[in-house]
Coordinates of C-alpha atoms in Angstrom, one line a residue:
Chain A
M1 CA 99.4 110.8 131.3
S2 CA 101.9 108.4 130.0
K3 CA 104.0 109.0 126.8
K4 CA 102.3 105.9 125.3
T5 CA 98.8 107.4 125.8
L6 CA 100.0 110.7 124.3
V7 CA 101.4 109.0 121.2
F8 CA 98.3 107.0 120.5
G9 CA 96.2 110.1 121.2
Y10 CA 98.2 111.9 118.6
L11 CA 97.5 109.1 116.0
V12 CA 93.8 109.2 116.8
L13 CA 93.8 113.0 116.3
L14 CA 95.5 112.5 112.9
A15 CA 92.8 110.1 111.9
I16 CA 90.2 112.8 112.7
L17 CA 92.2 115.5 110.9
H18 CA 92.3 113.4 107.8
Q19 CA 88.8 114.6 107.0
D20 CA 89.8 118.0 105.7
F21 CA 86.3 119.3 105.0
W22 CA 87.4 122.9 105.5
L23 CA 89.5 122.7 102.3
K24 CA 86.8 121.0 100.1
D25 CA 86.2 124.1 98.0
N26 CA 89.7 125.7 98.2
A27 CA 91.1 125.7 94.7
S28 CA 94.2 127.8 95.6
L29 CA 97.6 126.6 94.7
V30 CA 100.3 126.3 97.3
F31 CA 103.8 127.4 96.0
G32 CA 101.9 128.2 92.8
F33 CA 101.4 124.6 91.7
L34 CA 100.1 122.3 94.5
P35 CA 96.3 122.3 95.1
A36 CA 95.6 123.2 98.7
T37 CA 94.1 119.8 99.6
L38 CA 97.0 118.0 98.1
A39 CA 99.5 120.1 100.0
Y40 CA 97.5 119.4 103.2
H41 CA 97.6 115.7 102.7
M42 CA 101.3 115.7 102.0
G43 CA 101.8 117.4 105.4
F44 CA 99.4 114.8 106.8
V45 CA 101.7 112.0 105.6
C46 CA 104.7 113.6 107.2
A47 CA 102.8 114.0 110.4
A48 CA 101.9 110.3 110.2
A49 CA 105.5 109.3 109.8
I50 CA 106.4 111.3 112.8
G51 CA 103.7 109.6 114.8
W52 CA 105.1 106.2 113.9
L53 CA 108.5 107.4 114.9
M54 CA 107.1 108.2 118.3
V55 CA 105.4 104.8 118.5
I56 CA 108.8 103.1 118.0
K57 CA 110.4 105.3 120.5
F58 CA 107.8 105.3 123.3
A59 CA 105.3 102.5 122.6
W60 CA 107.1 99.6 121.1
P61 CA 105.8 96.4 122.6
K62 CA 108.0 94.5 125.0
G63 CA 108.0 90.7 125.1
L64 CA 107.9 90.1 121.3
E65 CA 111.7 89.9 121.2
G66 CA 113.3 86.6 122.1
E67 CA 110.3 84.5 120.9
P68 CA 111.2 80.8 120.5
D69 CA 112.9 80.2 117.2
S70 CA 110.6 78.7 114.6
D71 CA 113.2 76.2 113.6
S72 CA 112.5 74.3 116.8
A73 CA 108.7 74.8 116.5
S74 CA 106.4 72.5 114.5
E75 CA 105.7 73.5 110.9
G76 CA 102.0 74.1 110.2
G77 CA 98.9 74.6 112.2
A78 CA 96.1 72.3 113.1
E79 CA 96.1 69.1 111.2
Chain B
M1 CA 111.0 100.8 69.2
T2 CA 113.6 102.2 71.6
Q3 CA 111.1 101.9 74.5
V4 CA 110.5 98.3 73.7
V5 CA 114.3 97.5 73.6
I6 CA 114.8 99.2 77.0
I7 CA 111.8 97.3 78.6
C8 CA 113.1 94.0 77.1
I9 CA 116.6 94.7 78.7
Y10 CA 114.9 95.4 82.0
L11 CA 112.9 92.1 81.8
A12 CA 116.1 90.2 81.0
M13 CA 117.7 91.7 84.1
L14 CA 114.9 90.4 86.2
I15 CA 115.3 86.9 84.9
G16 CA 119.0 87.3 85.6
L17 CA 118.1 88.2 89.2
G18 CA 116.1 85.0 89.4
V19 CA 119.1 83.0 88.2
V20 CA 121.3 84.6 91.0
S21 CA 118.7 84.0 93.7
R22 CA 118.4 80.4 92.6
K23 CA 122.0 79.9 93.9
F24 CA 120.8 80.9 97.4
F25 CA 117.7 78.6 97.2
R26 CA 118.1 76.0 99.9
G27 CA 115.6 73.6 98.1
G28 CA 113.0 73.1 100.8
S29 CA 109.4 74.4 101.0
A30 CA 110.3 76.6 104.0
D31 CA 112.8 78.4 101.8
F32 CA 110.5 78.6 98.8
F33 CA 107.6 79.9 100.9
V34 CA 109.1 82.1 103.7
A35 CA 112.8 82.4 102.7
S36 CA 113.6 80.5 105.9
R37 CA 112.5 83.6 107.9
S38 CA 115.8 85.3 107.2
I39 CA 114.9 88.6 105.6
G40 CA 116.4 91.9 107.0
P41 CA 114.7 95.3 107.6
F42 CA 115.5 97.0 104.2
V43 CA 114.5 94.1 102.0
L44 CA 111.4 93.5 104.2
F45 CA 110.3 97.1 103.8
M46 CA 111.0 97.2 100.0
S47 CA 109.3 93.8 99.6
V48 CA 106.1 94.9 101.5
F49 CA 106.0 98.3 100.0
G50 CA 106.6 97.0 96.4
T51 CA 103.9 94.5 97.0
T52 CA 101.3 97.0 98.1
M53 CA 102.1 99.4 95.2
T54 CA 100.8 98.0 92.0
A55 CA 99.3 99.3 88.8
F56 CA 96.7 100.8 91.2
A57 CA 99.4 103.2 92.6
M58 CA 100.8 104.4 89.3
V59 CA 98.4 103.7 86.4
G60 CA 95.3 103.7 88.5
S61 CA 96.1 106.8 90.6
T62 CA 97.0 108.9 87.5
G63 CA 93.7 107.8 85.8
E64 CA 91.6 108.5 88.9
S65 CA 93.2 111.9 89.5
Y66 CA 92.4 112.7 85.8
R67 CA 88.8 111.5 86.4
V68 CA 87.9 112.9 89.8
G69 CA 90.9 115.2 90.7
V70 CA 93.6 115.5 93.3
A71 CA 91.3 114.3 96.2
T72 CA 92.4 110.9 95.0
F73 CA 95.5 111.3 97.1
G74 CA 93.6 112.0 100.3
K75 CA 91.0 109.4 99.8
I76 CA 93.3 106.5 99.4
A77 CA 97.1 107.4 99.7
S78 CA 97.3 109.6 102.8
S79 CA 94.8 107.4 104.6
S80 CA 97.0 104.5 103.7
A81 CA 100.0 106.3 105.2
L82 CA 98.3 106.2 108.6
V83 CA 96.3 103.0 108.4
H84 CA 98.9 100.7 106.7
S85 CA 101.5 101.4 109.3
A86 CA 98.8 101.0 112.0
V87 CA 98.1 97.5 110.6
F88 CA 101.8 96.6 110.4
F89 CA 102.1 97.6 114.0
L90 CA 98.9 96.1 115.4
I91 CA 98.5 93.1 113.2
G92 CA 101.7 92.4 111.2
L93 CA 103.9 92.4 114.2
R94 CA 101.6 90.0 116.2
L95 CA 101.2 87.7 113.1
W96 CA 104.9 87.5 112.7
S97 CA 105.3 86.6 116.4
L98 CA 102.5 84.0 116.2
G99 CA 103.9 82.6 112.9
K100 CA 107.4 82.3 114.3
R101 CA 106.3 80.7 117.5
N102 CA 103.9 78.2 116.0
G103 CA 105.5 77.7 112.5
Y104 CA 102.7 79.1 110.4
M105 CA 103.3 79.8 106.8
T106 CA 99.7 80.9 105.8
Q107 CA 96.8 82.7 107.3
I108 CA 94.6 79.6 107.0
E109 CA 97.0 77.7 109.3
L110 CA 96.6 80.4 111.9
F111 CA 92.8 80.5 111.6
R112 CA 92.5 76.7 111.8
D113 CA 94.4 76.7 115.0
R114 CA 92.7 79.8 116.5
F115 CA 89.2 78.7 115.7
E116 CA 89.8 75.0 116.3
S117 CA 88.4 74.1 112.9
K118 CA 89.8 72.3 109.9
G119 CA 86.8 73.3 107.8
I120 CA 87.4 77.0 108.1
G121 CA 90.3 76.6 105.7
Y122 CA 88.1 75.2 103.0
L123 CA 85.7 78.1 103.4
L124 CA 88.4 80.8 103.4
F125 CA 90.7 79.4 100.6
P126 CA 88.4 80.1 97.6
I127 CA 87.5 83.5 99.0
L128 CA 91.2 84.6 99.5
V129 CA 92.2 83.2 96.2
G130 CA 89.1 84.5 94.4
L131 CA 89.9 88.0 95.7
I132 CA 93.5 87.7 94.5
I133 CA 92.3 87.2 90.9
P134 CA 91.0 90.8 90.5
Y135 CA 94.2 92.0 92.2
L136 CA 96.2 90.2 89.6
L137 CA 93.9 91.6 86.9
V138 CA 94.6 95.1 88.1
G139 CA 98.3 94.5 87.4
L140 CA 97.9 92.9 84.0
L141 CA 95.3 95.5 82.8
G142 CA 97.4 98.3 84.0
A143 CA 100.5 97.0 82.3
G144 CA 98.6 96.4 79.0
S145 CA 97.1 99.9 79.0
F146 CA 100.4 101.6 79.9
I147 CA 102.5 99.8 77.3
G148 CA 99.8 100.4 74.7
G149 CA 99.9 104.1 75.5
V150 CA 103.7 104.5 75.2
T151 CA 104.1 102.3 72.1
R152 CA 101.2 103.9 70.1
G153 CA 102.3 104.2 66.5
A154 CA 105.5 102.3 67.0
F155 CA 104.5 99.1 65.0
P156 CA 101.9 100.2 62.4
D157 CA 102.4 97.2 60.2
V158 CA 102.5 94.5 62.9
F159 CA 99.7 95.8 65.1
A160 CA 97.5 97.7 62.8
S161 CA 94.3 97.0 64.8
T162 CA 95.7 98.9 67.9
G163 CA 97.1 101.8 66.0
G164 CA 100.6 100.4 66.0
A165 CA 100.7 99.9 69.8
I166 CA 101.7 96.6 71.4
P167 CA 98.3 94.9 72.2
P168 CA 97.5 94.4 75.9
W169 CA 97.3 90.6 75.7
L170 CA 100.9 90.5 74.5
T171 CA 102.1 92.7 77.4
S172 CA 100.2 90.5 79.9
L173 CA 101.6 87.3 78.4
V174 CA 105.2 88.6 78.5
I175 CA 105.1 89.9 82.1
C176 CA 103.4 86.8 83.4
G177 CA 106.1 84.7 81.7
V178 CA 108.9 86.8 83.3
V179 CA 107.4 86.8 86.8
L180 CA 106.7 83.1 86.7
S181 CA 110.3 82.4 85.6
Y182 CA 112.0 84.2 88.4
I183 CA 109.5 83.0 91.0
F184 CA 110.0 79.4 89.9
M185 CA 113.7 79.8 90.3
G186 CA 113.9 81.2 93.8
G187 CA 110.5 81.3 95.4
V188 CA 109.7 84.1 97.9
R189 CA 113.4 85.0 98.3
S190 CA 113.5 85.7 94.6
A191 CA 110.3 87.8 94.9
A192 CA 111.8 89.8 97.8
W193 CA 115.0 90.5 95.9
A194 CA 113.1 91.4 92.7
N195 CA 110.7 93.6 94.8
T196 CA 113.6 95.5 96.3
F197 CA 115.2 96.1 92.9
Q198 CA 111.9 97.0 91.3
T199 CA 110.7 99.3 94.1
I200 CA 113.9 101.4 93.7
V201 CA 113.3 101.4 89.9
F202 CA 109.7 102.5 90.0
M203 CA 110.2 105.2 92.6
I204 CA 113.1 106.7 90.6
M205 CA 111.3 106.4 87.3
G206 CA 108.1 108.0 88.7
V207 CA 110.1 111.1 89.8
L208 CA 111.9 111.1 86.5
A209 CA 108.7 111.1 84.5
F210 CA 107.2 113.8 86.7
T211 CA 110.2 116.1 86.3
L212 CA 110.3 115.7 82.5
I213 CA 106.6 116.0 82.0
S214 CA 106.4 119.2 84.1
S215 CA 109.4 120.6 82.2
K216 CA 107.7 119.9 78.8
L217 CA 104.5 121.7 80.1
G218 CA 106.5 124.8 81.0
G219 CA 107.3 124.0 84.7
F220 CA 105.2 123.0 87.8
A221 CA 103.2 126.3 87.9
A222 CA 102.4 126.5 84.2
A223 CA 101.3 122.8 84.2
S224 CA 98.9 123.5 87.2
E225 CA 97.6 126.7 85.6
M226 CA 96.6 124.7 82.5
A227 CA 94.8 122.0 84.6
N228 CA 91.0 121.9 85.1
E229 CA 90.4 123.9 88.3
A230 CA 87.4 121.8 89.2
K231 CA 89.8 118.8 89.7
A232 CA 91.8 120.7 92.4
V233 CA 89.0 120.5 94.9
R234 CA 86.9 117.8 96.5
S235 CA 83.5 119.4 96.0
G236 CA 81.8 118.0 93.0
N237 CA 84.2 115.1 92.8
I238 CA 83.8 113.1 96.0
T239 CA 81.3 113.5 98.9
E240 CA 82.2 113.8 102.6
L241 CA 80.8 110.4 103.4
Q242 CA 82.5 108.8 100.5
F243 CA 85.9 110.3 101.5
L244 CA 85.4 109.2 105.1
S245 CA 84.4 105.6 104.1
Y246 CA 87.5 105.3 101.9
M247 CA 89.4 105.1 105.2
F248 CA 88.3 101.4 105.6
I249 CA 90.0 100.3 102.4
P250 CA 93.6 100.4 103.6
L251 CA 92.7 97.9 106.3
S252 CA 92.9 95.3 103.5
V253 CA 96.7 95.0 104.1
G254 CA 95.8 93.1 107.3
M255 CA 94.1 90.3 105.3
F256 CA 96.3 90.2 102.1
P257 CA 97.6 86.6 102.0
H258 CA 100.8 87.7 100.3
L259 CA 101.5 90.3 103.0
F260 CA 101.0 87.8 105.7
Q261 CA 103.7 85.7 104.0
N262 CA 105.9 88.8 103.6
F263 CA 105.6 89.4 107.3
L264 CA 106.7 85.9 108.1
T265 CA 110.0 86.3 106.1
S266 CA 111.3 88.8 108.6
K267 CA 114.2 87.6 110.7
N268 CA 113.1 89.5 113.8
S269 CA 110.4 91.9 115.0
K270 CA 112.8 94.9 115.0
N271 CA 112.7 94.8 111.2
F272 CA 109.2 96.2 111.4
K273 CA 110.4 99.5 112.8
F274 CA 112.0 100.8 109.6
M275 CA 108.9 99.8 107.7
L276 CA 106.5 101.8 109.9
I277 CA 108.3 105.1 109.1
A278 CA 109.5 104.5 105.6
H279 CA 106.1 103.2 104.3
P280 CA 104.2 106.5 104.6
I281 CA 107.0 108.6 103.1
S282 CA 107.4 106.1 100.2
I283 CA 103.7 106.2 99.5
M284 CA 104.0 110.0 99.1
V285 CA 107.0 109.8 96.9
T286 CA 105.3 107.3 94.6
W287 CA 101.8 108.8 94.5
I288 CA 102.4 112.5 94.3
P289 CA 104.0 112.5 90.9
C290 CA 101.2 110.3 89.5
I291 CA 98.5 112.4 91.1
L292 CA 99.9 115.6 89.6
I293 CA 100.4 114.1 86.2
G294 CA 96.8 113.0 86.2
Y295 CA 95.7 116.5 87.4
W296 CA 97.8 118.2 84.7
A297 CA 96.4 115.9 82.1
T298 CA 92.9 117.4 82.6
G299 CA 94.0 120.6 80.8
A300 CA 97.4 119.9 79.3
L301 CA 97.9 120.9 75.6
M302 CA 100.6 119.8 73.3
P303 CA 103.4 122.4 73.5
G304 CA 102.8 125.2 71.0
T305 CA 99.3 123.9 70.0
D306 CA 95.7 123.9 71.1
T307 CA 95.5 120.1 70.9
P308 CA 94.7 118.3 74.2
I309 CA 97.4 115.8 75.1
V310 CA 94.9 113.3 76.4
P311 CA 91.9 112.9 73.9
G312 CA 88.5 113.3 75.6
A313 CA 87.6 109.7 74.8
A314 CA 90.8 108.2 76.3
S315 CA 90.4 105.5 79.0
S316 CA 91.5 106.6 82.4
N317 CA 93.9 103.6 82.5
A318 CA 95.7 105.0 79.5
V319 CA 96.4 108.5 80.8
L320 CA 99.9 107.9 82.3
G321 CA 101.0 106.1 79.2
I322 CA 99.7 108.8 76.9
M323 CA 101.4 111.6 79.0
V324 CA 104.7 109.8 79.1
G325 CA 104.5 108.7 75.4
K326 CA 103.7 112.2 74.1
L327 CA 105.8 114.3 76.5
S328 CA 109.1 112.4 76.8
T329 CA 111.8 111.0 74.6
P330 CA 111.7 107.3 73.6
I331 CA 114.6 106.5 76.0
I332 CA 112.8 108.1 78.9
G333 CA 109.5 106.5 77.8
G334 CA 111.3 103.1 77.9
L335 CA 112.8 103.8 81.4
V336 CA 109.4 104.9 82.8
G337 CA 107.8 102.0 81.1
A338 CA 110.2 99.7 82.9
G339 CA 109.3 101.6 86.2
V340 CA 105.6 101.0 85.7
L341 CA 106.2 97.3 84.9
A342 CA 108.4 97.2 88.0
A343 CA 105.5 98.4 90.2
I344 CA 103.2 95.9 88.7
M345 CA 105.5 92.9 88.7
S346 CA 106.6 93.6 92.3
S347 CA 103.1 92.8 93.3
L348 CA 102.4 90.0 91.0
D349 CA 105.4 87.9 92.2
S350 CA 104.3 88.0 95.9
Q351 CA 100.8 87.2 94.9
F352 CA 101.9 84.2 92.8
V353 CA 104.0 82.8 95.6
S354 CA 101.2 83.3 98.0
V355 CA 98.5 81.4 96.1
G356 CA 101.0 78.6 95.5
T357 CA 101.8 78.4 99.2
M358 CA 98.1 78.4 100.2
F359 CA 97.3 75.7 97.8
T360 CA 100.1 73.3 98.9
R361 CA 99.9 74.0 102.6
D362 CA 96.2 74.6 103.2
I363 CA 94.6 72.2 100.6
V364 CA 97.2 69.6 99.5
A365 CA 99.1 69.0 102.8
H366 CA 96.1 69.4 104.9
G367 CA 93.8 67.2 102.8
F368 CA 96.3 64.4 101.9
G369 CA 98.6 64.6 105.0
K370 CA 102.0 66.3 105.3
D371 CA 103.9 63.1 104.5
R372 CA 102.0 62.3 101.3
F373 CA 104.3 64.4 99.1
S374 CA 108.0 65.2 99.5
D375 CA 109.2 68.7 100.0
G376 CA 110.4 69.0 96.4
Q377 CA 107.0 67.7 95.2
M378 CA 105.2 70.3 97.2
V379 CA 107.2 73.0 95.5
W380 CA 106.3 71.6 92.1
L381 CA 102.6 71.4 93.1
A382 CA 102.8 75.1 94.1
R383 CA 104.3 76.0 90.7
G384 CA 101.5 74.1 89.0
F385 CA 98.7 75.8 90.9
I386 CA 100.3 79.2 90.3
T387 CA 100.4 78.5 86.6
A388 CA 96.7 77.6 86.6
I389 CA 95.8 80.8 88.4
V390 CA 97.9 82.9 86.0
I391 CA 96.2 81.3 83.0
I392 CA 92.7 82.0 84.4
T393 CA 93.7 85.6 85.2
F394 CA 95.2 86.0 81.7
L395 CA 91.9 84.8 80.1
F396 CA 90.0 87.4 82.2
T397 CA 92.2 90.2 80.7
L398 CA 90.8 89.3 77.3
A399 CA 87.3 90.1 78.4
E400 CA 85.9 93.7 78.6
P401 CA 88.4 95.7 80.7
R402 CA 87.3 97.6 83.8
S403 CA 89.0 100.7 85.3
V404 CA 92.1 99.6 87.1
F405 CA 91.3 101.9 90.1
T406 CA 87.7 100.6 90.4
L407 CA 88.7 96.9 90.1
G408 CA 91.4 97.5 92.7
V409 CA 88.9 99.1 95.1
W410 CA 86.6 96.1 94.9
C411 CA 89.4 93.7 95.5
F412 CA 90.8 95.7 98.5
S413 CA 87.2 96.2 99.8
G414 CA 86.8 92.4 100.0
Y415 CA 90.0 92.0 102.0
A416 CA 89.3 95.0 104.2
S417 CA 85.9 93.8 105.2
L418 CA 87.4 90.6 106.5
F419 CA 89.7 92.6 108.8
P420 CA 87.6 92.2 111.9
I421 CA 88.3 88.5 111.8
V422 CA 92.1 88.9 112.0
F423 CA 91.8 91.6 114.6
A424 CA 89.6 89.5 116.8
T425 CA 91.9 86.5 116.3
I426 CA 94.7 88.4 117.9
Y427 CA 93.0 90.6 120.4
W428 CA 89.6 89.1 121.4
K429 CA 89.7 85.9 123.5
R430 CA 85.9 85.4 123.2
V431 CA 85.8 85.2 119.4
T432 CA 84.5 81.7 118.4
K433 CA 84.6 79.3 115.5
A434 CA 80.9 79.9 114.8
G435 CA 81.4 83.6 114.9
A436 CA 84.2 83.4 112.4
Y437 CA 82.2 81.1 110.0
A438 CA 79.2 83.4 110.2
A439 CA 81.3 86.5 109.6
I440 CA 83.0 85.0 106.6
I441 CA 79.8 83.9 105.0
A442 CA 78.0 87.2 105.7
T443 CA 80.9 89.2 104.3
A444 CA 81.1 87.0 101.1
I445 CA 77.3 87.4 100.5
C446 CA 77.4 91.1 101.1
W447 CA 80.4 91.6 98.8
F448 CA 78.8 89.6 96.0
M449 CA 75.5 91.4 96.3
L450 CA 77.1 94.9 96.2
F451 CA 79.5 93.9 93.4
K452 CA 76.6 92.7 91.4
A453 CA 74.6 95.9 92.1
S454 CA 77.6 97.9 90.7
G455 CA 77.3 96.1 87.4
Y456 CA 80.3 93.9 88.4
G457 CA 82.5 97.0 88.7
A458 CA 81.2 98.7 85.6
N459 CA 79.8 101.5 87.6
G460 CA 82.9 103.1 89.0
S461 CA 80.9 105.6 91.1
Y462 CA 78.7 103.1 92.9
L463 CA 77.9 103.9 96.5
F464 CA 75.8 102.2 99.1
G465 CA 74.0 104.5 101.6
G466 CA 76.1 107.3 100.3
M467 CA 79.3 105.5 101.3
M468 CA 81.8 103.2 99.7
P469 CA 80.4 99.6 99.7
V470 CA 83.3 98.6 102.0
A471 CA 81.7 100.3 104.9
A472 CA 78.6 98.1 104.7
M473 CA 80.7 94.9 104.2
F474 CA 82.9 95.8 107.1
A475 CA 79.9 96.4 109.3
A476 CA 78.3 93.1 108.2
C477 CA 81.5 91.2 109.1
A478 CA 82.1 92.9 112.5
I479 CA 78.5 92.7 113.7
T480 CA 78.0 89.1 112.7
L481 CA 81.4 88.2 114.3
V482 CA 80.5 89.8 117.6
V483 CA 76.9 88.7 117.9
V484 CA 77.5 85.1 116.9
S485 CA 80.6 84.8 119.1
L486 CA 78.8 86.0 122.2
V487 CA 76.0 83.5 121.8
T488 CA 78.2 80.4 121.0
K489 CA 80.7 78.4 123.0
A490 CA 84.0 80.0 123.9
P491 CA 87.3 78.5 122.6
S492 CA 89.0 75.9 124.8
D493 CA 91.5 76.9 127.5
E494 CA 94.3 75.1 125.5
T495 CA 93.7 77.4 122.5
L496 CA 93.5 80.5 124.6
Q497 CA 96.8 79.5 126.3
K498 CA 98.4 79.1 122.9
F499 CA 97.3 82.5 121.7
F500 CA 97.2 84.5 124.9
P501 CA 99.9 82.8 127.1
T502 CA 99.9 83.9 130.7
K503 CA 103.4 84.8 131.8

């Protein structure tokens, strides 16, 4: 399995884990002040940032760089 | 009074920034509309992030957390951390590439080319501009509510009818004037610079307000102990299906006209890398303080008394302003007020430039021909149209206000439900002109019917089939697009070669 597949698999898994139904009745406070679901979603955001870091490292598209400069292209679309 | 002086100094600094950016203005429409595609990674990120974070993120999130609890963060902010970056990567990067290669400045130019249709622009223009108006309203209503909250009692003789607070219409008028002035001086470059400055201001001030409020309430733990426990959980506040269907809303960033324009200002594609990582973290830094302030407000009492800080009858829009106004010093209140206005104005400016760009490029230049008006005249036409839209929006603020959060959700839902069109434009060769027309019309009808059924946003808890209305609108768009495209004539080889070049 390629690194690219693993990275995108990780992001899909995150999308599934967003639905934290197992915490929906948990009113406990993490560190004495953060409601459990809020603490979970803060961790989720950090995990998402790590996922995007991996995308940049292992799955950044090739071929976008070195596109023709727009200065030499026509301005505007269909007329 | 101190708060007002600090906010006025801040607004004067923004006008000063506009004056400086004017010196860099190269005079042409390409510079006014896309800053000659010269923006670097840091300013690109700050500009895009500042644009997506508006009154919705500060005033709206605090009010929604007060109303339905901390699940507000999960339903819209943490999902955005994943989905926004996904859209920047899958859509933004490709749009930048297509825009640079073919010289596009607006979405409509792209869609006209891709769908080989001049008419699609005339169908999309009123929808895209029409959806921006509630987005602008979100900013103006949020600013009015917040400033009203922090200045309550400051001017009892001048503004007796509002309990001494600066009335919302005056706040709206002043911030519209300030944003228009710096936009008119330097166009999108001015907006990008102002956004960078303002994004730094609102992130720092949000954390400052959070720290001071928690300190006044006896610390983080004491503040959370006082809060209503029922607001710490999702049960009873938001259903599973509702929470799930909120995931569609962040897709709106793929169809925001002002973000399309922000993407095009980038100097190169590598600039998107920083944005992909910094955006989720910045969402958390901005939202968490507001969510916790809203949560604490559900049970917070004035120190040493049994009096609730937020009166039971208070509007959810006013919660942040009341908490800051009652729990901080006037100087801090002024600084946080400047931060909230920064968040709001950093969205308004990009939206103003965007509607001006669409009007001149997609309607005037397209309808009358590119050579009918000079470059300078085009910039002035853009300024005139922006002013007209601002006046219309300002008049709407005088009508019965809606919840900032609810209004924002309806606006974002409209853009999010058009997402299948931009996705198909980039990734699906078989999508057709007829499919795009049918999908746009189906989405517009569906949006209007559901918005009407919600009492035009008055029912903030309106669901369709147990889900957020965006799910039905998104499905209507996607299904119509696919079905109609499959039974109609495929695009020409020339168009396919332009959008999917074989190497």
